[in-house]
Coordinates of C-alpha atoms in Angstrom, one line a residue:
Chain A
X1 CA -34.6 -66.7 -24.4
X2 CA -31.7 -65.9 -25.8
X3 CA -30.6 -63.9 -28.9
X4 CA -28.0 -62.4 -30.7
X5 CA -27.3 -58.5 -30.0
X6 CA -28.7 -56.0 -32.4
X7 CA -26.0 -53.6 -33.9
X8 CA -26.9 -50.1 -34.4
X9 CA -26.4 -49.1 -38.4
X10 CA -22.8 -47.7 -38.2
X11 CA -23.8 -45.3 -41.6
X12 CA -26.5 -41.6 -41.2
X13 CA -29.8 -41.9 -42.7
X14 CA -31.1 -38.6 -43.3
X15 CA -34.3 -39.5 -43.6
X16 CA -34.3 -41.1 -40.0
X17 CA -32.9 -38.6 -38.8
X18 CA -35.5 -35.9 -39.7
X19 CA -38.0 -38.2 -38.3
X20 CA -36.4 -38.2 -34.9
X21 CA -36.3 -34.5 -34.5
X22 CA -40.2 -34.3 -35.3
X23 CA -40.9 -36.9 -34.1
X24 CA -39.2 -35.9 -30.7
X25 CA -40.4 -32.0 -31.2
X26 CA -36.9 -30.6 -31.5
X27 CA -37.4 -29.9 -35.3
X28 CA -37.7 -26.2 -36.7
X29 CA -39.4 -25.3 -39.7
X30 CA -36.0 -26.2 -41.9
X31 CA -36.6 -29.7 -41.2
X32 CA -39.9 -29.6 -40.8
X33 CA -40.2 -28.5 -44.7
X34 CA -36.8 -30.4 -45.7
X35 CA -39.1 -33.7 -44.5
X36 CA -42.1 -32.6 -46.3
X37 CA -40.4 -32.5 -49.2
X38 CA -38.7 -35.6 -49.3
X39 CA -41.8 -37.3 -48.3
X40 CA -44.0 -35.1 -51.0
X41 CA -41.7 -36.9 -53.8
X42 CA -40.9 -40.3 -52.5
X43 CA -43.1 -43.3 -51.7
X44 CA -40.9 -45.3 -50.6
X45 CA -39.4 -42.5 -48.2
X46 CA -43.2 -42.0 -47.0
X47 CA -43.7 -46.0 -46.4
X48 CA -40.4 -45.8 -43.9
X49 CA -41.3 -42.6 -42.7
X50 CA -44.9 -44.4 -41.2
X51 CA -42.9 -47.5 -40.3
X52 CA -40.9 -44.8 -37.9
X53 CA -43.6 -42.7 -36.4
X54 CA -46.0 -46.1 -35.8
X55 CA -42.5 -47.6 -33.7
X56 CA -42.5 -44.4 -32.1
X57 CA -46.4 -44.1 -30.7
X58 CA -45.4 -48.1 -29.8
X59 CA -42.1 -47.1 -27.9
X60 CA -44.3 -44.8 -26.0
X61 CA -46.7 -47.6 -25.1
X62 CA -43.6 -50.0 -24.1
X63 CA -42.6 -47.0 -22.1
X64 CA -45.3 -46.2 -20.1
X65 CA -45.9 -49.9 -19.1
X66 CA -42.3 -49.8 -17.6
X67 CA -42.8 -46.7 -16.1
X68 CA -46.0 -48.2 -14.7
X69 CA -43.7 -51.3 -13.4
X70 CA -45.6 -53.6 -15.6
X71 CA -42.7 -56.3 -14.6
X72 CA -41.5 -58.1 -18.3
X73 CA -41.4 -54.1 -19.7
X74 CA -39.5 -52.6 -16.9
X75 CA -37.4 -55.7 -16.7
X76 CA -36.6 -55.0 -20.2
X77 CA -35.6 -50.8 -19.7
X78 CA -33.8 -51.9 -16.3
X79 CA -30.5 -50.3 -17.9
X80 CA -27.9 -48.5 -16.6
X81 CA -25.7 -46.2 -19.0
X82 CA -22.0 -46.0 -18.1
X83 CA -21.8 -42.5 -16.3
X84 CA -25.6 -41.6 -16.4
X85 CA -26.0 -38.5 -14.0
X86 CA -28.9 -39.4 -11.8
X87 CA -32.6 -38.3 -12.1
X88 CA -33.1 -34.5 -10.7
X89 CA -35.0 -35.1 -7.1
X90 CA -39.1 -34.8 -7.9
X91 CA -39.9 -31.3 -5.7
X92 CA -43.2 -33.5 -4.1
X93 CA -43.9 -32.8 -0.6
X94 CA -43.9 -36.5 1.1
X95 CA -47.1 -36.7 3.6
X96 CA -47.6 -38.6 6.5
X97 CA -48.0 -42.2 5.8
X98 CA -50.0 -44.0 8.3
X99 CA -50.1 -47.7 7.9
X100 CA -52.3 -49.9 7.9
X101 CA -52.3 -53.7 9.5
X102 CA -54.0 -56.0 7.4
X103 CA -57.1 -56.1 9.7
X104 CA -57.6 -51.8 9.3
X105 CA -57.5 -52.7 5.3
X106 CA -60.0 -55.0 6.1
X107 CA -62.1 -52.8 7.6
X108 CA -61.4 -50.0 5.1
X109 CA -62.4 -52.6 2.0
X110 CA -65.6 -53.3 3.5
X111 CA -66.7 -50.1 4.1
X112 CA -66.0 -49.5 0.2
X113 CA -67.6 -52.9 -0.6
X114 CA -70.8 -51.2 0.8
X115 CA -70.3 -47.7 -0.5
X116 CA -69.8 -50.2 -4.3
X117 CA -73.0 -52.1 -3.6
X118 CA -74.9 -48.6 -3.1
X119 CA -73.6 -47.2 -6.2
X120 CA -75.3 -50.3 -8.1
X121 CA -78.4 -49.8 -5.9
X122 CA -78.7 -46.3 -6.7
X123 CA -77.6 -46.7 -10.2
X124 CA -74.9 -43.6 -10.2
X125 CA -72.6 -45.7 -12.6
X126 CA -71.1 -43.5 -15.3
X127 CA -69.4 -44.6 -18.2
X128 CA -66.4 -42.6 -18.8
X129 CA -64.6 -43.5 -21.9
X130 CA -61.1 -42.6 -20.1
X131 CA -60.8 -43.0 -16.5
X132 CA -62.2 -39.6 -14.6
X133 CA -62.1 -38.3 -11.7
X134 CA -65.9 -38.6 -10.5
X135 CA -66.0 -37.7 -6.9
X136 CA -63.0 -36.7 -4.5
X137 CA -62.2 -34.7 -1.6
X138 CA -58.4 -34.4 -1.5
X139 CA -55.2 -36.1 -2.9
X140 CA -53.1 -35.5 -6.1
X141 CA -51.7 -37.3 -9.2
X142 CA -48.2 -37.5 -10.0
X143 CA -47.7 -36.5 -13.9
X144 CA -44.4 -36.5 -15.5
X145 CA -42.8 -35.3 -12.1
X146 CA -45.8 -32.6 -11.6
X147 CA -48.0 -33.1 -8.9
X148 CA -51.4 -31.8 -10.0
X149 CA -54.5 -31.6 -7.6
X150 CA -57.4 -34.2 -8.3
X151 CA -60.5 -32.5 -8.9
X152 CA -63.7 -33.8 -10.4
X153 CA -63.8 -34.2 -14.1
X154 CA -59.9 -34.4 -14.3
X155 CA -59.1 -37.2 -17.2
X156 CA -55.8 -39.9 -15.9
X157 CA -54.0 -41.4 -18.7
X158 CA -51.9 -44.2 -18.2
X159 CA -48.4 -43.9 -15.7
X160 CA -50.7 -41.3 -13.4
X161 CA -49.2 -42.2 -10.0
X162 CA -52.8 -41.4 -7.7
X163 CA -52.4 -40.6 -3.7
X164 CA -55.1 -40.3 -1.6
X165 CA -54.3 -39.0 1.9
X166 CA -55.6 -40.6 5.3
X167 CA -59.5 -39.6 5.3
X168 CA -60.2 -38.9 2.0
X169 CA -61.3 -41.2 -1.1
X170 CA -61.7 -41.1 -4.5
X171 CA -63.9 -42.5 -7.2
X172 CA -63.0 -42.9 -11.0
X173 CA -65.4 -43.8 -13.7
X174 CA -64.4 -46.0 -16.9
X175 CA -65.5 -47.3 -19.7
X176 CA -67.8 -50.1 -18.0
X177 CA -67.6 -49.3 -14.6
X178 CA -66.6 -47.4 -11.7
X179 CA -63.6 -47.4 -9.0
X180 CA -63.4 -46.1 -5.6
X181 CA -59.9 -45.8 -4.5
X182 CA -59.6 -45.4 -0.3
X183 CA -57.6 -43.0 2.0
X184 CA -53.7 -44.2 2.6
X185 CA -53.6 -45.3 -1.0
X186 CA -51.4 -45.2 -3.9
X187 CA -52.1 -46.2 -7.2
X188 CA -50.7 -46.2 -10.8
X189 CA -52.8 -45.7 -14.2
X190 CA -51.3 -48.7 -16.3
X191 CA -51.7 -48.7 -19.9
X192 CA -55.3 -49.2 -21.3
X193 CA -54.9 -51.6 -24.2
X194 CA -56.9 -54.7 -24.5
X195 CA -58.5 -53.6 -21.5
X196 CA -60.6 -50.5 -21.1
X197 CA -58.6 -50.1 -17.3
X198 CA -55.7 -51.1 -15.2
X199 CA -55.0 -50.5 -12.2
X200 CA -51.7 -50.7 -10.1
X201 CA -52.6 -51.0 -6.3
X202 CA -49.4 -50.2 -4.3
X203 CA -50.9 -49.9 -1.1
X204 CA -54.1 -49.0 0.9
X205 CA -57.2 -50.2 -0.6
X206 CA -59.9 -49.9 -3.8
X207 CA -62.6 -51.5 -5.0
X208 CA -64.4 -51.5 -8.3
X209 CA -67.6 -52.4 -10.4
X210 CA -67.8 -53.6 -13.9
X211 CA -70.6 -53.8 -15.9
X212 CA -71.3 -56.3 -19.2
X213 CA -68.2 -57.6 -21.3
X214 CA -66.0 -54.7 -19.9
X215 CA -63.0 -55.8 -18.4
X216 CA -60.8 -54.2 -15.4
X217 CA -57.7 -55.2 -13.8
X218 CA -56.1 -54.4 -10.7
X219 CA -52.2 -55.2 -10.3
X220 CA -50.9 -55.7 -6.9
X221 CA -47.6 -56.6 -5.2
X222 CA -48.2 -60.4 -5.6
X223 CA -51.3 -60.7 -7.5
X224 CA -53.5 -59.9 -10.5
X225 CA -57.6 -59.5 -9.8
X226 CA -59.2 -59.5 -13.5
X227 CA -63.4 -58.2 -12.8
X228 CA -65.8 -58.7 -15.5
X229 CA -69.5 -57.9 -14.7
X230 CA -68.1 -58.0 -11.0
X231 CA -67.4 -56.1 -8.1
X232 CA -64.6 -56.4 -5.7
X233 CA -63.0 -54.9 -2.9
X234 CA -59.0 -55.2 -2.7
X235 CA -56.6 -54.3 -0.2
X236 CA -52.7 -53.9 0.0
X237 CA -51.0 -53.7 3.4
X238 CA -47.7 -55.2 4.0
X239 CA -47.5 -56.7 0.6
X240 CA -50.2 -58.6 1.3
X241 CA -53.5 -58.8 -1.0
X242 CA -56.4 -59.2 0.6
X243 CA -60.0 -59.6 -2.3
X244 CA -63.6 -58.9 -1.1
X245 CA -66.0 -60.1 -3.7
X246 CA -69.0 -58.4 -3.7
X247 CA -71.1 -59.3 -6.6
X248 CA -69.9 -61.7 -9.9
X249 CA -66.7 -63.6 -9.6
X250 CA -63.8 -62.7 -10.2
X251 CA -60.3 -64.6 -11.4
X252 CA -57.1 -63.8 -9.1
X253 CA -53.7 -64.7 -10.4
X254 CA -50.7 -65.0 -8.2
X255 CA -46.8 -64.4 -9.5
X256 CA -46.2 -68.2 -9.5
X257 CA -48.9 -68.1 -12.3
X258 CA -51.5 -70.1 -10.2
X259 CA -55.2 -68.6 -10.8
X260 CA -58.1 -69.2 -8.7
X261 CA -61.8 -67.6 -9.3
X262 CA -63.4 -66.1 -6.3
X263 CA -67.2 -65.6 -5.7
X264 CA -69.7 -63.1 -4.6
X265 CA -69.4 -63.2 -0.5
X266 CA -66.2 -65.1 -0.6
X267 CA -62.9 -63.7 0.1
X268 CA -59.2 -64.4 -0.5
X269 CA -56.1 -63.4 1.3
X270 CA -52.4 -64.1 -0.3
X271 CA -50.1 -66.1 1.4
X272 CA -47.6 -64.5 3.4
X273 CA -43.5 -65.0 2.3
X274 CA -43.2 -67.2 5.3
X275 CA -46.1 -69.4 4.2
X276 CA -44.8 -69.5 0.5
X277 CA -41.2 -70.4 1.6
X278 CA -42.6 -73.3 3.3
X279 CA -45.0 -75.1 0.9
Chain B
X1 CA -69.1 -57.0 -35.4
X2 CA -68.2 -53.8 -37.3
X3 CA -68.4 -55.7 -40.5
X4 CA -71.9 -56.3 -40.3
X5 CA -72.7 -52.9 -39.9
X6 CA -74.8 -51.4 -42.3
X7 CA -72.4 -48.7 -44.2
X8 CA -73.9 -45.1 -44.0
X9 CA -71.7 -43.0 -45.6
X10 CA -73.3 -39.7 -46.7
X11 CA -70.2 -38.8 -48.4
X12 CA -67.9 -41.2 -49.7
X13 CA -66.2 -43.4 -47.8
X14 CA -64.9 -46.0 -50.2
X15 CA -62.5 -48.1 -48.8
X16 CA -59.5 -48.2 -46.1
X17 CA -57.4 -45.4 -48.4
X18 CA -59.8 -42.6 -48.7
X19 CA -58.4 -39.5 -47.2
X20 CA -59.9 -39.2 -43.8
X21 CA -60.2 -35.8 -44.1
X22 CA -63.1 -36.7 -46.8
X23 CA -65.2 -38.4 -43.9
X24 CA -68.2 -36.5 -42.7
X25 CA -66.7 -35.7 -39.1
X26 CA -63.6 -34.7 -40.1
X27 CA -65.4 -32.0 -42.5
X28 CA -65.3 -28.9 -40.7
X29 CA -62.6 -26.6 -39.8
X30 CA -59.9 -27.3 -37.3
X31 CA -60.8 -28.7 -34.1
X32 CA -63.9 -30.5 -35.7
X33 CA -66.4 -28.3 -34.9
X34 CA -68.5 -29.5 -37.9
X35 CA -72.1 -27.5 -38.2
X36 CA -73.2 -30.5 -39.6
X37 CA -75.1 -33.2 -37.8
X38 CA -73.2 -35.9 -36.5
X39 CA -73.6 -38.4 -39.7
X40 CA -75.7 -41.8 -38.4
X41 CA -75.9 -43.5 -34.8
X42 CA -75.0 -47.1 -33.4
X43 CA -78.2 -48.3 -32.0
X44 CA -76.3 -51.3 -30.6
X45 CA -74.3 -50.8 -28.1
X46 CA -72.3 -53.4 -28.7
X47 CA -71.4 -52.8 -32.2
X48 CA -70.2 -49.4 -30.3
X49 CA -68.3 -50.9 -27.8
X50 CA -66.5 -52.8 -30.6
X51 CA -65.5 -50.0 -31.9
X52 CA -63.9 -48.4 -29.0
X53 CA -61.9 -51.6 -28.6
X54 CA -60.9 -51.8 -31.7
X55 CA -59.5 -48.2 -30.8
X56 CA -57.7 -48.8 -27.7
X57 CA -56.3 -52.3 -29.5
X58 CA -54.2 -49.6 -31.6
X59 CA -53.9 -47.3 -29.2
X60 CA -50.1 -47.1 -29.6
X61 CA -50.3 -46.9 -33.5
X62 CA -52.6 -44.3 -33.5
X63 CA -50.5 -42.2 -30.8
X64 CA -47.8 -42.6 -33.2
X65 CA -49.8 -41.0 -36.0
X66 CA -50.8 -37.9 -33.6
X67 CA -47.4 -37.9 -32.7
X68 CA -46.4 -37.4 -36.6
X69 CA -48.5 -34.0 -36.2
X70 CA -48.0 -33.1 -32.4
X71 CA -44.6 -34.7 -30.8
X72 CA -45.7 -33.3 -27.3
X73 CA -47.2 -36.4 -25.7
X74 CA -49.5 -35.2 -23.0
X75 CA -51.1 -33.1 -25.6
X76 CA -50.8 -36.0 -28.2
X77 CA -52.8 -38.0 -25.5
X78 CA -55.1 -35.7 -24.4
X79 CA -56.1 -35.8 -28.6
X80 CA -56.0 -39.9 -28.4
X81 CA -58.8 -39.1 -25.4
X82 CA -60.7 -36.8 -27.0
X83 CA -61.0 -38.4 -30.1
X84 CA -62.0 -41.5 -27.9
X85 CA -64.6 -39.1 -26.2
X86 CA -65.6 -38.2 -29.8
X87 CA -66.4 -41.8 -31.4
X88 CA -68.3 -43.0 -28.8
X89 CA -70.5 -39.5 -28.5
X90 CA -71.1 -39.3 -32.1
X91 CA -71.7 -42.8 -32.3
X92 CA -70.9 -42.7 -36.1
X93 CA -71.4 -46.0 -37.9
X94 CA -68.4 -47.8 -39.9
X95 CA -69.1 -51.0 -41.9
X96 CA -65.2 -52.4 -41.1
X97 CA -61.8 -51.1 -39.4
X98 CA -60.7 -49.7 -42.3
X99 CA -63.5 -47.2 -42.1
X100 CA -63.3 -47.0 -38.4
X101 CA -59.5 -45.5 -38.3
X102 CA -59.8 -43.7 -41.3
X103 CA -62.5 -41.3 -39.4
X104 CA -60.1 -41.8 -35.9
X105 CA -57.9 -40.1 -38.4
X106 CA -59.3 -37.5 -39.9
X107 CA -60.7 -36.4 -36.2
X108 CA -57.4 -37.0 -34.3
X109 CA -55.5 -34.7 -37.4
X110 CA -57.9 -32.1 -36.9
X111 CA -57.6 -31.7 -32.9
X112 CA -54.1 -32.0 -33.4
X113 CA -53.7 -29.7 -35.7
X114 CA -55.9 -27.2 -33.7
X115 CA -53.5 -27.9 -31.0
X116 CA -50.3 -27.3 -32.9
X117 CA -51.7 -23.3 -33.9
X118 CA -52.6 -23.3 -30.1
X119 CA -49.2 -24.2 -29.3
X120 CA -47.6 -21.7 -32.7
X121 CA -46.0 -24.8 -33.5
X122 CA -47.4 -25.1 -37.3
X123 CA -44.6 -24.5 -38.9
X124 CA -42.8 -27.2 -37.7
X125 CA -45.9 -29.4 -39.4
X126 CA -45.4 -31.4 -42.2
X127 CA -47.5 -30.0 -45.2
X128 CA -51.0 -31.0 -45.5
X129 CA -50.8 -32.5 -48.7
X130 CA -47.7 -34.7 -47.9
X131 CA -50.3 -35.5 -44.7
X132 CA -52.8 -36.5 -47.1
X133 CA -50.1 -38.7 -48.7
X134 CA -49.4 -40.5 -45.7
X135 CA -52.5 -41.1 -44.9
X136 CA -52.9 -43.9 -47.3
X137 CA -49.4 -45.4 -46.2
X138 CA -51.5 -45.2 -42.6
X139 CA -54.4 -46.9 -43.5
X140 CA -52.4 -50.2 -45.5
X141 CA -51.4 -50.6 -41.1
X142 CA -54.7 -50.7 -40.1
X143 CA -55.2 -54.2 -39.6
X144 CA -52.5 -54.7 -37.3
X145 CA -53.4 -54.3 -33.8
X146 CA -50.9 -53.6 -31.4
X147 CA -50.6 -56.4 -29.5
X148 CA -48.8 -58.3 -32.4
X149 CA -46.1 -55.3 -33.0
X150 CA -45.4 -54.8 -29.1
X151 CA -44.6 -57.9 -28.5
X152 CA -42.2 -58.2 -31.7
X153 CA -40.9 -54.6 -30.5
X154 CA -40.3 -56.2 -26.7
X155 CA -38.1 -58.6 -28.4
X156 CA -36.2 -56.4 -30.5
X157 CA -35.5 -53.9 -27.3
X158 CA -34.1 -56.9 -25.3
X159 CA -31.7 -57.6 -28.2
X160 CA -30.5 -53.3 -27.8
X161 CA -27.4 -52.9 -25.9
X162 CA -27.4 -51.5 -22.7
X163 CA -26.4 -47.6 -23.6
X164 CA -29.2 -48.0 -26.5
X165 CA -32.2 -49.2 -24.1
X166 CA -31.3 -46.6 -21.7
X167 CA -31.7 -43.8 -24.0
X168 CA -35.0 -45.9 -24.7
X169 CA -36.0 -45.4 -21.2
X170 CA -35.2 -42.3 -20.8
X171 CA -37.2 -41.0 -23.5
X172 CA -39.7 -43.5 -23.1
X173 CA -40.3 -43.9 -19.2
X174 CA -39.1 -40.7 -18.2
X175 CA -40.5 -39.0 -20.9
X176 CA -37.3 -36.6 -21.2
X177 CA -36.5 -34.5 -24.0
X178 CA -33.0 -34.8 -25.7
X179 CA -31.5 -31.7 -24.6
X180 CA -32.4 -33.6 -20.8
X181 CA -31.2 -37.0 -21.8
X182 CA -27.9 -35.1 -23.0
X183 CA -27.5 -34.0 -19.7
X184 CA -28.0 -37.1 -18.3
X185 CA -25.4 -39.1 -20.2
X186 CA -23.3 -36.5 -20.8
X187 CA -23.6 -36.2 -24.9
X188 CA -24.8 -33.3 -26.9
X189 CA -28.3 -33.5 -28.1
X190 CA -27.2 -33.7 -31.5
X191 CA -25.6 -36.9 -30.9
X192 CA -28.6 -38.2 -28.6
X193 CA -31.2 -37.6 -31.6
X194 CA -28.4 -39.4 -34.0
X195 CA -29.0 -42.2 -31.7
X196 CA -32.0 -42.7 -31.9
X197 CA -32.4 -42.0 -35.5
X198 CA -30.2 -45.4 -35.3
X199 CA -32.2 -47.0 -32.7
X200 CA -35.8 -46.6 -34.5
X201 CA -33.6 -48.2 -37.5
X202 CA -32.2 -51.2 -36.1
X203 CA -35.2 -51.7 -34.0
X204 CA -37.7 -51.1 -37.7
X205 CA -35.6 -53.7 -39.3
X206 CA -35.5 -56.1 -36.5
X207 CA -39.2 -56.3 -36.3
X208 CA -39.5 -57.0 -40.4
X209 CA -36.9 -59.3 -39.8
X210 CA -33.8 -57.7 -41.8
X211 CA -30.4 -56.5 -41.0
X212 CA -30.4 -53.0 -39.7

């Protein structure tokens, strides 16, 4: 769609401009008390003061869906300014990757399909209210270019990049469920509106169990597994997504906006480019 | 529904303007760590899981009103959490929205607060009466979720030129601070916070539709 550019307002609005520096934490206690008083004496000021901070919290939402590569957002902040000195190098020790052929995800799925299924059994669901860190025995999450140990009890927010290393795993409760996410695996918090939990699957493997109404995503290169009152096992190896359905059904979407619903003991594998380029 | 919940109010919660700070879990000092019992319980535990989603559909409005008290976002966000943490534990009962945010509120002012004397960063805090003022221009939002302004805020950012959006991302993706966007495109941070001061504008009126 297209639309007609959106000029910047050539003129200085001191009002906006107060907003930005507390908004953005660079205010001192001049402008913090300048503000207060303009906004103690005028309603009007007040009404475009909230109109400010609510676009603000919203540009942080819009911004941590691009950072999480939700595609139509990043698409949107995929800018380059004239001369922009490029982003200091993250200090993050790379590890080993090992990969994994689609028939060692496979493998690796199953085996959390069962570890899933025993979780129900035994009834060891918790119901976090924000994703948390239930169980784990090694790996880290990427913050705001810090890496910080995962440790049990350690609340993600959304844009957490998770690794887990070769041999280790990870489980995370949520509102309505529970995931497990397997070794040789990366994944990104997405934002958690409309949904109580999102997950973007780069590669390696996870599955996940959803109680009731709750809802729970899981992005991948080429596809989109929604679970509700389901449980699923899903693997990423070669940009290829490979769904175990363990219990419920559960709807997959592909990028060329086809959707297909999977049930319990049936399985689906994406096509691979070669495949697509032919049909 | 919320709105067939029973209203329980042991203090007066009269309608979507009361100050929050009036409701019964926002009562105690800073960092609610009320001595009084929680006020009433959802027995349903659907009407409670309404709730939360009606939270988490305003997610990025209410992270905007933490953000009026506490700009640091992982701090502002570990507040959205707990106050998350907090409705569902103490279960309280609302008989509509209004009610709902007006106590998300009042609890979320309190733990940021409570973070901003952590932090000695209360004097760069807006006075607590002007807060109280602003509550009310809060609450007339609170039937907006955030679905509806995202989407007309998408559109406006794909209308932004290029330099604009890119200060957009960088404060927004990257989470950078001005002084570090400055050094990234090579301004001073005065004129980066000008900027945006004329971003939020042009992007404010965009979404009501006007002229910047």
């Amino acid at each position: 769609m297209s639309h007609d550019p959106l000029p910047l307002p050539a003129s200085r609005d001191a009002l906006a401009e107060d907003a930005e520096l507390l908004l953005s934490g660079a205010a001192d206690a001049a402008v913090a008390g300048r503000l207060s008083a303009v906004l103690a004496a005028d309603g009007e000021a007040r009404e475009r003061f909230v109109a400010l901070a609510r676009l603000h919290g919203h540009l942080g939402e819009v911004g941590r869906r691009g950072a999480a590569g939700e595609p139509g957002t990043a698409r949107i902040l995929a800018t380059e300014f004239p001369g922009e000195a490029p982003a200091p190098a993250l200090r993050v020790v790379p590890r080993p990757r090992r990969w994994l052929g689609l028939a060692a995800a496979t493998a690796a799925i199953l085996a959390l399909g069962l570890a899933v299924l025993s979780l129900a059994i035994v009834g060891q669901r918790t119901r976090e209210l924000v994703p948390t860190v239930a169980v784990t025995n090694g790996g880290d999450v990427l913050r705001n270019g810090r890496l910080i140990p995962l440790a049990r009890g350690l609340r993600l927010r959304a844009g957490d990049r998770v690794s887990v290393p070769v041999g280790a795993h990870l489980a995370i409760a949520f509102a309505g469920g529970r995931c497990e996410i397997g070794g040789a695996s990366e994944a990104v918090v997405e934002a958690t509106d409309r949904v109580h939990g999102r997950v973007v699957l780069a590669s390696g493997s996870m599955s996940a169990d959803v109680a009731g109404g709750d809802l729970f995503a899981v992005r991948t290169p080429d596809a989109t597994i929604r679970l509700s009152d389901a449980a699923a096992t899903i693997g990423v190896a070669a940009r290829r997504t490979q769904v175990v359905v363990m219990r419920g059904a559960v709807e997959v979407a592909t990028l060329d906006g086809a959707a297909r619903t999977i049930g319990a003991g049936a399985s689906w594998t994406s096509a691979t480019l070669t495949e697509v380029a032919t049909r | 529904m919320l709105s067939s919940v029973r209203p329980v109010a042991t203090t007066a919660v009269d309608d979507d303007r009361t100050p929050l700070h009036h409701t019964p879990a926002a009562d105690g000092p800073a960092g609610c760590q009320s001595d009084r019992s929680p006020p009433h319980f959802l027995s349903d535990p659907m009407q409670r899981d309404e709730l939360l989603r009606l939270l988490l559909d305003r997610r990025g409005a209410i992270l905007g009103y933490i953000g009026t008290i506490l700009a640091d976002r992982d701090a502002a966000e570990d507040v959205f959490q707990e106050t998350l943490i907090r409705a569902d534990a103490e279960g309280v009962r609302f008989d509509h929205a209004g009610h709902a945010m007006a106590w998300v509120r009042g609890t979320a002012r309190n733990l940021a607060l409570n973070e901003a004397r952590k932090a000695h960063r209360r004097s760069v805090v807006l006075d607590e009466g002007v807060l109280d003022l602003l509550d009310r221009t809060w609450a007339a939002g609170d039937g907006t979720g955030d679905r509806e302004e995202l989407d007309r805020l998408e559109a406006c950012l794909e209308r932004l030129g290029p330099t604009a959006r890119t200060l957009v991302r960088l404060r927004f993706a990257e989470g950078l601070d001005g002084t570090a966007i400055a050094v990234r495109v090579g301004k001073t941070a005065a004129a980066v916070h000008t900027s945006f001061s004329r971003i939020y504008k042009a992007l404010a009126a965009c979404m009501q539709g006007q002229p910047a």
